[in-house]
Amino acid sequence: MKKIIFSSILILLFIGCNNKTNTKVSSKNESIEYKVDSVLKLMTIEEKVGQMNQYNGFWDVTGPIPEGGSAEKKYEHLRKGWVGSMLSVRGAKEVRAVQKIVVEESRLGIPLIIGFDVIHGYKTLSPIPLAEAASWDLEAIKNSAKVASAEASAVGINWTFGPMVDVSRDPRWGRVMEGSGEDPFLGSRIAEARVRGFQGDDLSATNTIAACAKHFAAYGFAEAGKEYNTVDIGTSTLHNVVLPPFKAAVDAGVRTIMNSFNELNGVPVTGSSFLQRDILKGKWNFDGFVISDWASINEMMNWGHAKDKREAARIASIAGSDMDMEGNVYIEELAQLVKDGVVKESILEDAVRRILRVKFELGLFDNPYKYCDEAREKEMIGNPKHHKTVLDMAKKSIVLFKNENQLLPLKRKGQKIALIGALANDKTSPLGSWRIASDDETAVSVLEGMQAYKGNKLTYVKGADVFIGKQSFLKEVIVNKADKSTFNKAIRVARNADVVVMVLGEHGFQTGEGRSRTNLQLPGVQQELLEAVYKVNKNIVLVLNNGRPLAITWADKHIPAIVEAWQLGTQTGNAVAQVLYGDYNPSGKLPMSFPRNVGQVPIYYNYKNTGRPIDKDGNVFWSHYSDVDKTPLYPFGFGLSYSNFEYSDLKIDGTSFKIGDDINVSVNVKNTSSVDGKEVVQLYIRDLVGSITRPVRELKGFELTKIKAGETKTISFTLNKETLGFYNNNGNYIVETGDFKIFVGGSSTKTLEVNFELK
Ligand code: BGC
């Protein structure tokens, strides 16, 4: 009882010192700073360490269970006020129960912040993030994050571990499905959109949640695409490719950052002062807090950077990791380290100040139960409006690779259609691997989506399994036997069909964390199935379901129509069917290059020219491969439509500019077809000579625009010093004079160009 009275006094004290709480996301709020300080003054060292301690809820586990993580101990620590946050507790009732323990039983009653991986939705799922990135539609991406917030905030969650803003050039890495692909500019714009979608304009609103840009930094550059592997990259790549999306997220007001499992150039990033103190909190002035990745503080011992937990706690806290995710290291070691004078109390205070700041901004001190309204939970989860938004996002994410002989859109009547492939009838795989809260079998399958179109005779045959093995979120069992019992039936049905639609690709659990692959072809016997069907019927529409770029070189050569449909979430089947039948005209463009084979990896559009870029006189001594073309199969920015677009009249308002001038560029884009469509007009630059060599192309602007059949639109861009410069090897942004090229077009390779000089 005494404790309850104390908590209430604390709250009254705050109300007294500031009558109105204004918890806007971005600007520092004086009244919040005052409140944070007054709470901090009341805290013991143990309570401060407690705020830096995050425990996992007692059921969902996303990593190995660290020693000593028992439920009893966690309950005891909650009562003592030794826990600042919980992850993966969900449900209005459940979160209320856990929140009640700290608010009513701990000495100071400081509410918990409740985190969860709301990566592309909570229950109602949007496409996987890589697919969303293919839409290049920032408004749609923002709306998709809003849906995720609306559902998550209704089940007690007030903090998502998203967006993942790791740039990656390596499709072997399973987590490319969680990011926005290979480009820092597109990645930055999407990072901003997602942060704004999750956090809204007002973090204290009940339907917004704090975002977390992760994984800081360079996790996407794991050597050989192997999960959790070492990262060794140069300063130019770090500053120009890896860091920009994090900076964009910080500038957009992201309230938290997660560090990562990898080391960077010999230092595990969880213990990197350079990244966390110098860059993030120093140069970028980030005033939110940093959470470790799952037990990544402990993992510094395995890396050989800390000899024991005590050393790991010292290194991580001093380096600026503010909260320990389920590692039990801070709670066990940090108080003693402070008492021994090894870690200054000011380190704790800085971390706690950051954590409390975000809790105040969320409005948790005003009402710790604000996200725990069961009536709202009922109304929000699976709300029909959410289904509408994720369907819209799913359609926008689809990329058309090939459409020979206008095989697509499909005719609506009188056709015999064979639908083949296990994924066509899969209601789980399209949900992807990051969907802890959604239920199995809840996606609309492609079969169901196509059944909604009644004019044709549709026959479904599985043909073969997708992959050789059984997988779940946590377990992976590999067996070398695929079910081929309906292989021959598939061939029979295909032989008699007018059109064959084959849905092939990866199972939902073949990408994501821990799912690195060395083979980028269609898994299992799917390639065999595709070739066997092709022998009896060449009219094939291949619909790909996958979470990473695949090497589908054979299919590209032989199959007349190819549709990249990723893992599109809850509304997958409806989105695919509407595109196949032409009720939706696809406009997606690739956010990541597709290689011809795995040996080309890493392959990306913004590569360096090298000293020997071209083959003069048929010599062998130039930068290429002897056994395969050096270009990707499908480049970054590529994607077709049922419309055709023609680019002309690329203009620039001068040929010579001073640093600081605005440079205006325009281009005409004509829809030469008879169908209305949308096009992503892309602008790239090349800085021809740099003190640090510059990539052959760099995306610096894009516009998604609707163009009616026959219509010509003029699209304008403005370049300025924010877009023309780069980071030097000291991490300073500079703009250099000299000659530049501008390229504008509908992909990174098919472009018009003009030149200018910067003086
Ligand atoms: C992942 C993070 C995730 C965390 C909590 C880790 O294994 O790397 O991205 O947020 O688990 O689930």
XYZ file of N, CA, C and O and ligand atoms in Angstrom, residues 62-63 87-88 117 119 161 175 178 214-215 219 228 258 261 293-294 325 434 436 513, ligand 1:
96
model
N 13.324 -15.559 -29.305
C 13.868 -15.414 -30.652
C 15.360 -15.706 -30.698
O 16.031 -15.422 -31.663
N 15.881 -16.237 -29.638
C 17.298 -16.582 -29.650
C 17.529 -17.621 -28.578
O 16.589 -18.065 -27.943
N 10.160 -7.617 -23.498
C 9.856 -7.830 -24.906
C 9.013 -9.081 -25.061
O 9.100 -9.999 -24.233
N 8.197 -9.028 -26.091
C 7.378 -10.178 -26.466
C 6.310 -10.565 -25.445
O 5.829 -11.691 -25.456
N 8.723 -7.419 -31.992
C 9.136 -7.317 -33.394
C 7.915 -7.158 -34.297
O 7.412 -8.136 -34.849
N 7.365 -6.222 -37.422
C 8.248 -5.934 -38.556
C 7.465 -5.514 -39.796
O 7.776 -4.509 -40.430
N 10.579 -3.199 -32.724
C 11.978 -3.331 -33.121
C 12.059 -3.227 -34.645
O 12.475 -4.151 -35.342
N 18.476 -12.213 -44.027
C 17.724 -11.077 -43.512
C 17.535 -9.956 -44.519
O 16.993 -8.904 -44.176
N 14.139 -8.415 -44.624
C 13.681 -7.464 -43.603
C 14.050 -6.030 -43.908
O 13.694 -5.121 -43.169
N 17.402 -0.533 -36.809
C 18.368 -1.581 -36.477
C 18.986 -2.113 -37.768
O 18.421 -1.874 -38.839
N 20.122 -2.772 -37.711
C 20.961 -3.110 -36.567
C 22.231 -2.301 -36.743
O 22.928 -2.484 -37.753
N 25.476 -4.824 -40.127
C 25.066 -6.227 -40.036
C 24.796 -6.814 -41.431
O 25.035 -7.991 -41.692
N 25.390 -13.749 -38.776
C 26.155 -13.406 -37.564
C 27.662 -13.337 -37.820
O 28.455 -13.364 -36.887
N 18.775 -0.148 -32.295
C 19.283 -1.438 -31.806
C 20.658 -1.680 -32.424
O 20.845 -1.470 -33.622
N 24.685 -8.028 -33.783
C 25.500 -9.182 -33.410
C 26.907 -9.145 -34.000
O 27.793 -9.832 -33.528
N 21.229 -6.012 -29.208
C 20.431 -7.080 -29.797
C 20.405 -8.227 -28.780
O 21.069 -8.171 -27.743
N 19.636 -9.245 -29.077
C 19.389 -10.336 -28.128
C 20.711 -10.894 -27.579
O 21.451 -11.579 -28.290
N 19.284 -6.471 -23.824
C 18.146 -7.317 -24.187
C 18.387 -8.752 -23.741
O 19.188 -9.471 -24.334
N 8.952 -13.312 -40.268
C 8.834 -12.399 -39.118
C 7.374 -12.140 -38.835
O 6.861 -11.080 -39.149
N 5.511 -13.320 -35.753
C 5.306 -14.076 -34.524
C 3.857 -14.033 -34.057
O 3.337 -15.014 -33.549
N 16.054 -14.324 -40.225
C 17.223 -14.494 -39.357
C 17.669 -15.955 -39.314
O 16.844 -16.870 -39.183
C 17.079 -10.044 -33.814
C 16.467 -8.675 -33.649
C 15.173 -8.798 -32.893
C 15.460 -9.465 -31.552
C 14.233 -9.582 -30.667
C 17.164 -10.810 -32.511
O 17.521 -12.132 -32.712
O 18.356 -9.899 -34.397
O 16.272 -8.079 -34.893
O 14.596 -7.542 -32.730
O 15.954 -10.763 -31.803
O 13.339 -10.482 -31.123
